[in-house]
Amino acid sequence: PLPFPAHTITLYPPLTVANLLPCDVQLILTQTGQRKVVQRGREVAVYSVKSMKSVEFKLSLESYDTCQSSCVVSLEEVGVVQSLVVEDTLKRPLRLRVTCGILGGTALKVSISCPYWLVNRTGLPLVFRQEGVSQEAAGQLEEHEHAPSTHPLLFSYHHGDLIDKCSMRIGKDYRYNYGGIPIWCSPFKMISESGVRRVFVKRSDGRPDREYQIGVDICRGKKQYQDTRVVTFVGRYQLENRTQYNLAYLQRHFLPDTQHLVQTRKLSCIVPSAVVAFHWPRTDLDQLLCIRVEDIPGCNWSGGFFLDRDHSFHVNMRASHYHSVFVRCEITLRGATYHVVFSDAANYPPPFRLENLSQVSVVFFQSGVTKAGLRTDLNPGQSIPYAWDEPTNPEKLCVQVKGSPETKVFDLNSFEPQGKLYYESYFYISAVATFPQDFSSSVFYTVPRHSHSSETELVLDVPQGSAVIFQRRDPERRSQLWRMTADSQLVHIASSGSGEHKMVLDATGRLPERGSFTPLIIRRANGSREGTQTWRFTEEGRLLLMYSQHLCVQSRRDYNTIREGADVWLGHAQGRYAEGPEGCATVPHEEKFRRLKHSPGSGVLSLRVVPDGPTRILRITDENRKYTNTSRRDDWMVVDHGLVAPSKSTDVDSQDSVATSDEEREEGAFELEVSLVLEKGIGISFINSVPEELLFASLTGIRVEFVNTANKQSLSATIQNMQVDNQLATSHTPVLAYRTPPSSGELLTDSYPLLDLYAERVPHNSPFAIVFKILEVKVQKVTLLLEEKVLFKLLQWAGLGTLSQSDSKREMEGEIAKMLSVRSGAGGDRGAAQSSSRQLYFEKFSVSDTELRVSMRTSSQLPDDLQAIKSRLGFPLVMFESPILLDGFQQTHTLGTPGTYADALSKHYKTVVSGQAGKILGSVDFLGNPLGLISDVASGVSGMLAMQPDVVGLVRDVAHGVTDTTSKLAGTVSHVLGQATFDSSFQEEREQVLESCQSSSDHLKAGLMGLTTGVFGGMTSIITQPYKDMQEYGITGLFTGMGKGIIGTVAKPVAGIFDLASGATAAIRETTSRESRQHPKPVRHRRCCLGPGGALTSYSPALARGQEYLLRLTDGSLSEKLVSYEMLADGKEFMKVIISSKALYFFRNSPPDLSSLTQLVPLSSLQECRAAQGKTSISTCYVVLSLSVRQSEGSEEFVFKTTKYRCSDESKARKVAQLITYAKNLYEEEKHIVTTHRLQQGSIW
């Protein structure tokens, strides 16, 4: 808010001392001996001195008791930086910087600062010195050799004849040196952003040197501290424990010595919420870190993982019974430090999950892992989470059926089919009569899970030799197992090898006659004995020879003689056969034989990797079993403080327990579809507190569709077109951003929306993450026409304006705390918040490629408030015009917080833009935009080489490129010459003329006016410059003014010539510009922000048009404010009036100019305004003005004059009269107001 207008009297102390050091300072006045303590980051007022005279003082700091010489400041030395040398107890010098400023014109302000602050955050005792100096830097005492200092060390380069480099070493008395000798590191300059230094401790007895990696983070102070660099030394690695447990950590090489480390209490451990600096004990070995949870009995060490790369993953540790213990690890590089944050895995879903929906147990382990304890059994119906045991090993999983030698390797990061897993499905040949009653109802029977053989369960066995006999079923005996080949041979498993050597079931001799029997044996497979070595199982329960209808396997006697150890025979079937497909009507018990599976399942397992939100599931199913889509309520494994909670086993035999039907899943589902269409779009107006309208954004063709079903939630949003108008009255370009039209040769893309966003969310019962299947953003080409003034006004509108006095004081007090905080460690709170916040998972997240055509235009003169914002930015803006190609951004199957994705996007586009710095540099105006010239010539040449050569296009493009380069080079030379004249008024006049150009005719007029101004200024410079400087600086200004006048006599006409060249070539450039380079017109006029009463009103086209007319009549002056714009009656022949805060403008033709005005009435001459009716007709109404005008030109006498204008009706006349009266009252009030500096800057009212 603006201050109330009033006279302000500010009293300043004669001397103000600001302490810009991180420690308290004692000020000693030499003349009076007075001592004052100035706390760090504070200011102290001194009243016992006279500001008109010089002030001499000394300084005393903690550990710096001696001041070599005193410092003298005075008004004549304002802006001069002096050095003040203080010494510590060992007579080592420290050079402080003393800067003298001025407050209120006569008061002195002295700022005391130091060039460098060295902050040690490594946890190691570090000692510093200037390179080339034998002694250590000042301020370092004996305790610095033992332990790290908790306070910043003041440092300066005292010896100016040496190289300004610093070096450091470990303290000599550090307890972990073990008799080693610290070595100074290689010198480094404290200028660059950040880096890493290696510091060594040389050991004796042939032991390897101890190496420490020290991160060096350098940042320049801000605001008052901009002359100070804070150099923070941090450990290269920093470990933070955000879990509830104590975490032990160790370099992997020392794992065999764990027991010794525990006994000697040298095992390092991080307590919860602690942050420690970490240094590798041996940098010559593998730099892999292992951790374990100390609070869990029997917890083993994790696999080793790297710390020198950005990554986030689950750390897997095996506890008792080899159960997994998960801890989340996030590694980020901030500054020069890798921050390793360990947090509870309960806040994150597991990276993998394995589901066994088959009927056999499987074993899985990571590829390359040899430890037996890292092999995990996965029973049928079990689902468990998993993370890699060895993060550095290949990320592939080995799976095998338990008991089977075959192993299959799967890539869990691939969703493509990766083959199947086979296992042998062996079976018993069982005597049905010896098994339970329900056994005979199926042809192929599976051994029930966990069942044991009874004494009556007899199967075919070959215990020794080749004879086949009945034996009690024993799951551990392979001699009872058989398999059927594709040739219908029954192969005996125990007797057959892995090659072609197969022992199959066969008869001993010839086929038996009816009533006789032949014993069965096993014999090598032979094609000539196909008649006795091929078999088939029938539906009625017999085992017959393939080519016989009557010869079957049986026992020789009746049921009572089937016993353990009896032989198995081949003989004719004893039952009666019926003709037809039904076969035998009755089958004796001694002839019934069926297959009994040793292992359940088909022998073929199908393994697929499917995404389940951020978790990849390896789903194991039997090839011959069908499963419906699983949609369990418990989609996520419950992880409690990093420990995997026991999961309930799922019985795959009951399909209902695994799968949920679609009807149940969709029960109660709420379907919703919302569509929003705004063809005309919306307009957004940006207004600051002055108030004035900064921007007007117009978005057209808006379509938003939201669909909510049981399976997904989708959002589709498109914006067909966009244009952002620059609404500042003094802007050079009326449009800030718009959609880039297609150039010649490009496909028409107007049918495509400018912005196309599609997001699809999958409903998920996860408390940890929001799952998106896709988030896709497509953006077409956009042109940005940036101006320095509007950018700074936008920053001011966003809250980056000038601080108040109280805010500035609080900011100074808190600046030291910010500077002393570890910059590389900044963001810890942010990381903690991100770790605890809900995660976002994207199966696909992509942003399309696009192109930004960016141009920047700077301003020669800025108001003080905008100049303050510019100084806060810390870097200058230059004029350029360049296309910037933005590569697309894409991530698949990623999990993170919104901040994680924002950081990834920011890092991606920073890298893309920085990679095109050379292109931007080649497009700056002061070089003439050479890349633009090359682009124009290339465009013209490509048009000539097309199917239909475009000669006109070639000439036009070449002319545009040449004139654009010439115009910018001439403008650069003209600007330099204008600055060389040292005449600010001349330069402001030139810049004001040049900045108002928008068309080719404007450029030509500006060039002619620049030439006229330059020639006239050169002719009068030798007279005007000495006169101005003598008025401002006295007699000394006369001589400096004569020098400026002589320079201006030559420089101003030459600058005018270059202005003409720049304007003429710019006019040709605008004429030859293609349509794709021409800027669109604004959507509407600038808003009139203040209506009657000072309130912000809704947009009025009439007031906006009246405001444009007023600016045209006042030659762009912002001091005169619009009150209203009214038409006295409808029709072109009736009068219109612009009512401003200073005058009334009556005219008929639009747009008006000063020559076409009917009457100009200054409010100073207006005495009264009223509405009146005509004398002849009541329906005729007028606005009557009573004016006080001079009787004649030069006369002091005033006479009253009445002027009236006809209105359409009485209400219009009353309204206009009321508005004119309001403007008159406003004018009278402003005459009694003392305007502040901010009001003097002017703004559109």
mmCIF file of N, CA, C and O in Angstrom, residues 174-204:
data_model
loop_
_atom_site.group_PDB
_atom_site.id
_atom_site.type_symbol
_atom_site.label_atom_id
_atom_site.label_comp_id
_atom_site.label_asym_id
_atom_site.label_seq_id
_atom_site.Cartn_x
_atom_site.Cartn_y
_atom_site.Cartn_z
ATOM 1 N N TYR A 174 44.800 -35.175 15.108
ATOM 2 C CA TYR A 174 43.538 -35.887 14.946
ATOM 3 C C TYR A 174 43.736 -37.340 15.371
ATOM 4 O O TYR A 174 44.715 -37.994 14.974
ATOM 5 N N ARG A 175 42.818 -37.856 16.150
ATOM 6 C CA ARG A 175 43.014 -39.165 16.774
ATOM 7 C C ARG A 175 43.010 -40.313 15.776
ATOM 8 O O ARG A 175 43.555 -41.373 16.060
ATOM 9 N N TYR A 176 42.394 -40.120 14.604
ATOM 10 C CA TYR A 176 42.368 -41.204 13.622
ATOM 11 C C TYR A 176 43.507 -41.118 12.611
ATOM 12 O O TYR A 176 43.474 -41.812 11.602
ATOM 13 N N ASN A 177 44.473 -40.273 12.879
ATOM 14 C CA ASN A 177 45.654 -40.247 12.008
ATOM 15 C C ASN A 177 46.547 -41.465 12.236
ATOM 16 O O ASN A 177 47.279 -41.884 11.331
ATOM 17 N N TYR A 178 46.515 -42.011 13.458
ATOM 18 C CA TYR A 178 47.315 -43.206 13.812
ATOM 19 C C TYR A 178 48.784 -43.028 13.447
ATOM 20 O O TYR A 178 49.407 -43.877 12.811
ATOM 21 N N GLY A 179 49.307 -41.888 13.850
ATOM 22 C CA GLY A 179 50.722 -41.641 13.627
ATOM 23 C C GLY A 179 51.057 -41.150 12.241
ATOM 24 O O GLY A 179 52.239 -40.945 11.930
ATOM 25 N N GLY A 180 50.069 -40.943 11.384
ATOM 26 C CA GLY A 180 50.325 -40.465 10.033
ATOM 27 C C GLY A 180 50.635 -38.981 10.009
ATOM 28 O O GLY A 180 50.408 -38.246 10.973
ATOM 29 N N ILE A 181 51.145 -38.526 8.896
ATOM 30 C CA ILE A 181 51.533 -37.127 8.722
ATOM 31 C C ILE A 181 50.577 -36.486 7.725
ATOM 32 O O ILE A 181 50.500 -36.909 6.567
ATOM 33 N N PRO A 182 49.799 -35.477 8.143
ATOM 34 C CA PRO A 182 48.884 -34.811 7.195
ATOM 35 C C PRO A 182 49.659 -34.077 6.111
ATOM 36 O O PRO A 182 50.703 -33.458 6.357
ATOM 37 N N ILE A 183 49.146 -34.149 4.895
ATOM 38 C CA ILE A 183 49.756 -33.507 3.738
ATOM 39 C C ILE A 183 48.822 -32.409 3.243
ATOM 40 O O ILE A 183 47.600 -32.594 3.189
ATOM 41 N N TRP A 184 49.414 -31.254 2.877
ATOM 42 C CA TRP A 184 48.600 -30.172 2.320
ATOM 43 C C TRP A 184 48.028 -30.610 0.981
ATOM 44 O O TRP A 184 48.707 -31.215 0.157
ATOM 45 N N CYS A 185 46.752 -30.296 0.750
ATOM 46 C CA CYS A 185 46.112 -30.679 -0.509
ATOM 47 C C CYS A 185 46.541 -29.728 -1.613
ATOM 48 O O CYS A 185 47.190 -28.702 -1.373
ATOM 49 N N SER A 186 46.208 -30.081 -2.817
ATOM 50 C CA SER A 186 46.528 -29.207 -3.942
ATOM 51 C C SER A 186 45.764 -27.902 -3.799
ATOM 52 O O SER A 186 44.599 -27.882 -3.379
ATOM 53 N N PRO A 187 46.390 -26.759 -4.129
ATOM 54 C CA PRO A 187 45.734 -25.451 -3.925
ATOM 55 C C PRO A 187 44.536 -25.276 -4.851
ATOM 56 O O PRO A 187 44.451 -25.872 -5.926
ATOM 57 N N PHE A 188 43.612 -24.456 -4.420
ATOM 58 C CA PHE A 188 42.395 -24.217 -5.203
ATOM 59 C C PHE A 188 41.961 -22.776 -4.991
ATOM 60 O O PHE A 188 42.232 -22.160 -3.956
ATOM 61 N N LYS A 189 41.294 -22.233 -5.997
ATOM 62 C CA LYS A 189 40.733 -20.893 -5.913
ATOM 63 C C LYS A 189 39.304 -20.970 -5.396
ATOM 64 O O LYS A 189 38.545 -21.850 -5.784
ATOM 65 N N MET A 190 38.964 -20.052 -4.542
ATOM 66 C CA MET A 190 37.633 -20.041 -3.945
ATOM 67 C C MET A 190 36.713 -19.138 -4.760
ATOM 68 O O MET A 190 36.202 -18.132 -4.275
ATOM 69 N N ILE A 191 36.531 -19.529 -6.019
ATOM 70 C CA ILE A 191 35.714 -18.747 -6.936
ATOM 71 C C ILE A 191 34.608 -19.606 -7.532
ATOM 72 O O ILE A 191 33.468 -19.187 -7.639
ATOM 73 N N SER A 192 34.954 -20.824 -7.937
ATOM 74 C CA SER A 192 34.012 -21.666 -8.667
ATOM 75 C C SER A 192 32.853 -22.076 -7.780
ATOM 76 O O SER A 192 32.874 -21.915 -6.554
ATOM 77 N N GLU A 193 31.855 -22.658 -8.417
ATOM 78 C CA GLU A 193 30.614 -23.002 -7.727
ATOM 79 C C GLU A 193 30.840 -24.063 -6.667
ATOM 80 O O GLU A 193 30.471 -23.930 -5.531
ATOM 81 N N SER A 194 31.408 -25.188 -7.044
ATOM 82 C CA SER A 194 31.634 -26.275 -6.094
ATOM 83 C C SER A 194 32.673 -27.207 -6.675
ATOM 84 O O SER A 194 32.999 -27.145 -7.863
ATOM 85 N N GLY A 195 33.190 -28.087 -5.841
ATOM 86 C CA GLY A 195 34.197 -29.039 -6.280
ATOM 87 C C GLY A 195 34.530 -30.008 -5.168
ATOM 88 O O GLY A 195 33.938 -29.979 -4.078
ATOM 89 N N VAL A 196 35.481 -30.880 -5.448
ATOM 90 C CA VAL A 196 35.896 -31.902 -4.490
ATOM 91 C C VAL A 196 37.418 -31.869 -4.388
ATOM 92 O O VAL A 196 38.121 -31.778 -5.400
ATOM 93 N N ARG A 197 37.914 -31.924 -3.158
ATOM 94 C CA ARG A 197 39.359 -31.952 -2.902
ATOM 95 C C ARG A 197 39.693 -33.210 -2.120
ATOM 96 O O ARG A 197 38.918 -33.636 -1.235
ATOM 97 N N ARG A 198 40.824 -33.791 -2.448
ATOM 98 C CA ARG A 198 41.301 -34.978 -1.740
ATOM 99 C C ARG A 198 42.428 -34.573 -0.796
ATOM 100 O O ARG A 198 43.407 -33.953 -1.214
ATOM 101 N N VAL A 199 42.252 -34.939 0.458
ATOM 102 C CA VAL A 199 43.223 -34.616 1.494
ATOM 103 C C VAL A 199 43.799 -35.933 2.010
ATOM 104 O O VAL A 199 43.038 -36.858 2.339
ATOM 105 N N PHE A 200 45.135 -36.036 2.112
ATOM 106 C CA PHE A 200 45.795 -37.287 2.468
ATOM 107 C C PHE A 200 46.485 -37.173 3.820
ATOM 108 O O PHE A 200 46.925 -36.095 4.229
ATOM 109 N N VAL A 201 46.541 -38.314 4.481
ATOM 110 C CA VAL A 201 47.370 -38.488 5.669
ATOM 111 C C VAL A 201 48.351 -39.601 5.347
ATOM 112 O O VAL A 201 47.954 -40.757 5.153
ATOM 113 N N LYS A 202 49.626 -39.257 5.250
ATOM 114 C CA LYS A 202 50.651 -40.224 4.853
ATOM 115 C C LYS A 202 51.009 -41.104 6.039
ATOM 116 O O LYS A 202 51.337 -40.615 7.117
ATOM 117 N N ARG A 203 50.949 -42.427 5.828
ATOM 118 C CA ARG A 203 51.237 -43.386 6.880
ATOM 119 C C ARG A 203 52.585 -44.053 6.635
ATOM 120 O O ARG A 203 53.074 -44.126 5.503
ATOM 121 N N SER A 204 53.121 -44.543 7.719
ATOM 122 C CA SER A 204 54.419 -45.219 7.646
ATOM 123 C C SER A 204 54.218 -46.735 7.603
ATOM 124 O O SER A 204 53.091 -47.231 7.584
#
